[in-house]
Short mmCIF file of C-alpha atoms in Angstrom, two decimals:
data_model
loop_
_atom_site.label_atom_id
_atom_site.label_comp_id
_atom_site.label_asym_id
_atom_site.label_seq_id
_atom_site.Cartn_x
_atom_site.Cartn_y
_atom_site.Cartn_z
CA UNK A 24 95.49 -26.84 -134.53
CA UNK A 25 96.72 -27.39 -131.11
CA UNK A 26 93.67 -29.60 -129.12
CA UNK A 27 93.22 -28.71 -125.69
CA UNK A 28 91.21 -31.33 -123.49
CA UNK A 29 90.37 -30.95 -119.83
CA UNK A 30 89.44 -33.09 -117.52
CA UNK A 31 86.91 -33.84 -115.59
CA UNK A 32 83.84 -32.63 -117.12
CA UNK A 33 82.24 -31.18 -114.07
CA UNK A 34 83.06 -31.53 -110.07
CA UNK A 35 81.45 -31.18 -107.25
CA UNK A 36 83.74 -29.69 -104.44
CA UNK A 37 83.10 -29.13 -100.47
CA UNK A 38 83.61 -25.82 -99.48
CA UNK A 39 86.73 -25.43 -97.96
CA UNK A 40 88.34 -28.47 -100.25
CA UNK A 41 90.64 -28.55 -103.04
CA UNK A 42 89.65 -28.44 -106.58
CA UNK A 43 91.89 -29.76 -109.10
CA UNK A 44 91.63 -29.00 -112.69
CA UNK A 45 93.67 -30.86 -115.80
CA UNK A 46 94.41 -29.58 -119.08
CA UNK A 47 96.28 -31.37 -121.70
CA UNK A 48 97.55 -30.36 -124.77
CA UNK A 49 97.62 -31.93 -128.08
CA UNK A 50 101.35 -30.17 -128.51
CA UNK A 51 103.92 -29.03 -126.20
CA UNK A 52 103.04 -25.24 -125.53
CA UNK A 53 106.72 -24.95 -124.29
CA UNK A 54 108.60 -22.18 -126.18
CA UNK A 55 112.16 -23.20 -125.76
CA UNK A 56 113.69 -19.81 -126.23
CA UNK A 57 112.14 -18.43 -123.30
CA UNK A 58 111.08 -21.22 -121.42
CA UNK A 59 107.57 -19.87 -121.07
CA UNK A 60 104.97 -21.88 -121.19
CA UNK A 61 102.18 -20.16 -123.75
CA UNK A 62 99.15 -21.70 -121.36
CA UNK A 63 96.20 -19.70 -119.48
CA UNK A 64 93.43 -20.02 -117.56
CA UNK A 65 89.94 -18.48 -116.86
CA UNK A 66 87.06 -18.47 -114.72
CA UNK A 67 83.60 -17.60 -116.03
CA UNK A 68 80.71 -17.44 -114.12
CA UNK A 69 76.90 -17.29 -115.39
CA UNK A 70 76.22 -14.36 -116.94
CA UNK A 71 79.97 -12.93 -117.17
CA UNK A 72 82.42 -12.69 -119.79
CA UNK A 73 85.52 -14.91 -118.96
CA UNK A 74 88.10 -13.80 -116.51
CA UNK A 75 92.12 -14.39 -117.19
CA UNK A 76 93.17 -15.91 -114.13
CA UNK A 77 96.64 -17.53 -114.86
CA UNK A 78 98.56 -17.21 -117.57
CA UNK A 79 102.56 -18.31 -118.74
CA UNK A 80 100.97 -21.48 -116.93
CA UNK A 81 101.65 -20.10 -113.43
CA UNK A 82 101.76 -16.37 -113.01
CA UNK A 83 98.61 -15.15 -111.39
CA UNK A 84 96.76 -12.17 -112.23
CA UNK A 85 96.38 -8.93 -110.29
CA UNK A 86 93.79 -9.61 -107.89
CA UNK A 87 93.48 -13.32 -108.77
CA UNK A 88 93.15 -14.80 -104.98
CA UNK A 89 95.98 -16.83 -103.95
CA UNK A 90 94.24 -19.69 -103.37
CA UNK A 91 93.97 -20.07 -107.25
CA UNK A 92 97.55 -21.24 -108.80
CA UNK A 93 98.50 -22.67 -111.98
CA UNK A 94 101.25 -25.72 -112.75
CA UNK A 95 102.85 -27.74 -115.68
CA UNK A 96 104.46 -27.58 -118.43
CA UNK A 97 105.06 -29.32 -121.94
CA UNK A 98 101.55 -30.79 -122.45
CA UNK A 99 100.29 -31.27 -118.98
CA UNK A 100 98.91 -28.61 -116.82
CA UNK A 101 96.58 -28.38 -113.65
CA UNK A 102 94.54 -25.46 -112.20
CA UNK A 103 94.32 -25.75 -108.40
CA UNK A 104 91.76 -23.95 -106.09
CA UNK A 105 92.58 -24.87 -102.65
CA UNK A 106 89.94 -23.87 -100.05
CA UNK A 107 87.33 -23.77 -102.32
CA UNK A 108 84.52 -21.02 -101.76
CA UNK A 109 81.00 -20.49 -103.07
CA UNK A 110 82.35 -17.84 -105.29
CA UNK A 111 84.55 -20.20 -106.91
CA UNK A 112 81.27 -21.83 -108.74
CA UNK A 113 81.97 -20.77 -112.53
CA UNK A 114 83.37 -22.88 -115.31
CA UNK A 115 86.99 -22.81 -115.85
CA UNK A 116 88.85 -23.04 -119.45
CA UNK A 117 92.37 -23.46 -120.41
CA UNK A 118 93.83 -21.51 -122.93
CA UNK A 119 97.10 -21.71 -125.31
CA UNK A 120 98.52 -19.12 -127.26
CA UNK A 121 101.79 -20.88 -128.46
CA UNK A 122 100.36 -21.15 -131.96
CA UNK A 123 97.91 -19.72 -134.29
CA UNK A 124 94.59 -20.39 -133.77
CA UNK A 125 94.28 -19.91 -130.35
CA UNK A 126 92.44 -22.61 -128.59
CA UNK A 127 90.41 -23.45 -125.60
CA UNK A 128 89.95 -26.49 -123.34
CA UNK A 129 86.24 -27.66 -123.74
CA UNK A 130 85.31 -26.01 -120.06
CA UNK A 131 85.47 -27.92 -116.77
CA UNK A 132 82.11 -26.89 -114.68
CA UNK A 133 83.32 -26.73 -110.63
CA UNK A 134 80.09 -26.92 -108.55
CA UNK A 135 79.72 -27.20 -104.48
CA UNK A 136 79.49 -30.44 -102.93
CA UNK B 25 90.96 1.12 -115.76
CA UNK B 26 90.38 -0.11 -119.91
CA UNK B 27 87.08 -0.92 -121.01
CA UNK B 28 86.04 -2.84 -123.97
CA UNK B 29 82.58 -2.38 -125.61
CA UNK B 30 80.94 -4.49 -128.70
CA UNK B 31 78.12 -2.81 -130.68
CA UNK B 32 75.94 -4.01 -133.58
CA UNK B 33 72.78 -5.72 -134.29
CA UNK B 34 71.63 -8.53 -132.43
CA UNK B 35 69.96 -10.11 -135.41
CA UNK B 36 71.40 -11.48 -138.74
CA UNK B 37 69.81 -12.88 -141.80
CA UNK B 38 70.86 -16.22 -143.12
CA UNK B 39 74.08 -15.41 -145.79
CA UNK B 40 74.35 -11.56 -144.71
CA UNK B 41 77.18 -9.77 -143.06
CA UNK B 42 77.48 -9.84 -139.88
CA UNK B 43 79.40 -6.30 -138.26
CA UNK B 44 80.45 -5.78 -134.87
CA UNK B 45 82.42 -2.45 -133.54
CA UNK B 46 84.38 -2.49 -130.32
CA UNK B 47 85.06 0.45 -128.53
CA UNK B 48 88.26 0.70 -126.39
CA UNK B 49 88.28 3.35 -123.64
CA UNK B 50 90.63 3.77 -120.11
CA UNK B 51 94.26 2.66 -122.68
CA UNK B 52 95.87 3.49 -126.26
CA UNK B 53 94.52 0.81 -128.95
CA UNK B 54 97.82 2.16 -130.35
CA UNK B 55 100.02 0.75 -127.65
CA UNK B 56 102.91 -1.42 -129.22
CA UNK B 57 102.00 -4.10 -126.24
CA UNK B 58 98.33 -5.75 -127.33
CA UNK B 59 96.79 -7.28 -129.81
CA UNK B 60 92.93 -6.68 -129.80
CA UNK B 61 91.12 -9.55 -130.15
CA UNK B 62 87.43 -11.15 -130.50
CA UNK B 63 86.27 -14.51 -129.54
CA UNK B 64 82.71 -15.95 -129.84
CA UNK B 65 80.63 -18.74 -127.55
CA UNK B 66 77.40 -20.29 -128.84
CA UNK B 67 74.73 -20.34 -126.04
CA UNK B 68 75.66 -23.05 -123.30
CA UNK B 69 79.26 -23.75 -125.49
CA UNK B 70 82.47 -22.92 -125.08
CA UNK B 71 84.69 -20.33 -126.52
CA UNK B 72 86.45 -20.30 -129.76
CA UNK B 73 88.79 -17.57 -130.97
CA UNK B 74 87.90 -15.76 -134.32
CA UNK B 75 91.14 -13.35 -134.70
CA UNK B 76 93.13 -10.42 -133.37
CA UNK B 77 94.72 -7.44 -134.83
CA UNK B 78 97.47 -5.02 -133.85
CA UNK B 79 97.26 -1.11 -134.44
CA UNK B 80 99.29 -1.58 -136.96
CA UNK B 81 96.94 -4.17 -139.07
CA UNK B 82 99.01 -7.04 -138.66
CA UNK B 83 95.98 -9.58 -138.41
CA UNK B 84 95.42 -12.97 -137.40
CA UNK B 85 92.28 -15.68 -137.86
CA UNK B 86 91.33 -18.81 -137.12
CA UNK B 87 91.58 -20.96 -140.58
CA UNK B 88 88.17 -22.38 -139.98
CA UNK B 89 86.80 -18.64 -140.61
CA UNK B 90 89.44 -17.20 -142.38
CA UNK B 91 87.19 -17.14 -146.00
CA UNK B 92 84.62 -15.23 -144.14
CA UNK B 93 86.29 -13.45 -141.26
CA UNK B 94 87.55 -9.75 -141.55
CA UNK B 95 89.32 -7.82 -138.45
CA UNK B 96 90.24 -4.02 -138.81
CA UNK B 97 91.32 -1.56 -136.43
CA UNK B 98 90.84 2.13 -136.56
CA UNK B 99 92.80 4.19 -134.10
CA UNK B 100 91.38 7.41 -134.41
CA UNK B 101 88.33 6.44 -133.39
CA UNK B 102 89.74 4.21 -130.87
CA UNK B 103 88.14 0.98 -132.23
CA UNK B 104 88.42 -2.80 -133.66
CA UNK B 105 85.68 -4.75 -136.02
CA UNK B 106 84.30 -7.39 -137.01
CA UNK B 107 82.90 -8.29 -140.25
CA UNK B 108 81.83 -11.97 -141.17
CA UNK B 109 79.87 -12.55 -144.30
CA UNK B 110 77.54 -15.79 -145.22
CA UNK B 111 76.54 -16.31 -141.70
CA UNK B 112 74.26 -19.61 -141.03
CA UNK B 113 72.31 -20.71 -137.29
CA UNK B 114 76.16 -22.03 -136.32
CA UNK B 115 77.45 -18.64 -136.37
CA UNK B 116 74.44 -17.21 -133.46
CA UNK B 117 76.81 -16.59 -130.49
CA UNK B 118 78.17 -14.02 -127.74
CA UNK B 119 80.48 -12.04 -129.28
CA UNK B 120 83.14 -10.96 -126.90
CA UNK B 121 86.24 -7.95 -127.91
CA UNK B 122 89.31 -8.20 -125.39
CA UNK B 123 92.83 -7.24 -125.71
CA UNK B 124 95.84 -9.71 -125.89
CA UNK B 125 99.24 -9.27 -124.13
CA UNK B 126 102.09 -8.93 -126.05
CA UNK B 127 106.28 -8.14 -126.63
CA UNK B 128 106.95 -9.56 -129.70
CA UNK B 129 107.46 -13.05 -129.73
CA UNK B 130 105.50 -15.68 -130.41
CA UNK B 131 102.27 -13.43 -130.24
CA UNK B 132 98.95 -12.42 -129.28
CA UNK B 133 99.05 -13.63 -125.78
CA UNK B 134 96.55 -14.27 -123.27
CA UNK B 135 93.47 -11.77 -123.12
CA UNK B 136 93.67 -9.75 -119.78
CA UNK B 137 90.58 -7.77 -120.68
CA UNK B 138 87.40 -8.87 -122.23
CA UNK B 139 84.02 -6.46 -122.87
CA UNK B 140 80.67 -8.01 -121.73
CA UNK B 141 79.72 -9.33 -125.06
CA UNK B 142 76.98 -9.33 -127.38
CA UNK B 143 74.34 -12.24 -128.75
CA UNK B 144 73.87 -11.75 -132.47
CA UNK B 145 71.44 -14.18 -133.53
CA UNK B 146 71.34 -15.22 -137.15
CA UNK B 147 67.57 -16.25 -138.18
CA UNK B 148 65.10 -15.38 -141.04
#
């Protein structure tokens, strides 16, 4: 199985500030043929299911605010939020779907400062 | 606009079958482009994917259930399941259904669409 560890844990973010989010994978999640990298992200807040918010690593979803953007590829990926607001207080997880079974980053808990 | 909805009891016995349903409204489960998917998180955890089907029945699971975990679609009724037999306490989660992008290569994808879940508890 592909392991997919994020870093930090938790942060605590002013509003208006960047958050910066780090996901590393065990493997590469590169697929060579199409140059995509096979990486997502979400955003889950209390109470809600998760939310896809990136995925190929970069491309943002419909209605995902632009201040959310995705980067990396290989093994090493980061989730920005620049500007933070107070309804960016959720825990985020990293996804990858290059291989069977698809994992998830441990969770990285972004809080205000 | 799709919807995804899990049904089933919200309490197992210890080594019984746990069955969940899905219902997928608002897009074809039929469409050649997703994978259907479900994906569990133990109170206060994190999330760990169980398996995914296609309308066709081309399945996938995550080894560490495989010997327990069945997925099966249905597409006249416009639904997915669940079935996963000899639960124990480490199987009480949310059980979330969502659908998976996908064209053929290298898939299921990411999940674009995920229902609201439901807790099935597994106690005496």
């Amino acid at each position: 199985d592909i392991v997919m560890t994020q870093s930090p844990d938790s942060l605590a973010v002013s509003l208006g500030e960047r958050a910066t989010i780090n996901c590393k994978s065990s493997q590469s999640v590169l697929y060579s043929s199409n140059n995509k990298n096979y990486l997502s992200w979400y955003q889950q807040k209390p109470g809600q299911p998760p939310k896809l918010l990136i995925y190929w690593a970069s491309a943002r979803d419909s209605g995902v605010p632009d201040r959310f953007s995705g980067s990396g590829s290989g093994t090493d990926f980061t989730l920005t939020i620049d500007s933070l607001q107070a309804e960016d207080v959720a825990v985020y997880y990293c996804q990858q779907y290059y291989s069977s079974p698809q994992t998830f980053g441990q969770g990285t808990k972004v809080e205000i400062k | 606009q799709l919807q995804l909805h899990e049904s089933g009891p919200g309490l197992v016995k210890p080594s019984e079958t746990l069955s969940l349903i899905c219902n997928v409204s608002g897009d074809s489960i039929s469409s050649r482009s997703y994978y259907w998917g479900w994906i569990r998180q133990p109170p206060g955890r994190g999330l760990e994917w169980i398996g995914s089907v296609y309308y066709s029945g081309t399945t996938y699971y995550n080894p560490s259930l495989k010997s327990r975990v069945t997925i099966s679609v249905d597409t006249s009724k416009s639904q997915f399941s669940l079935r996963l037999t000899s639960v124990t306490g480490a199987d009480t989660a949310l059980y979330y259904c969502g659908r998976h992008g996908y064209f053929g290569v290298r898939g299921p994808y990411y999940l674009d669409y995920w229902g609201q879940g439901t807790l099935v508890t597994v106690s005496s």
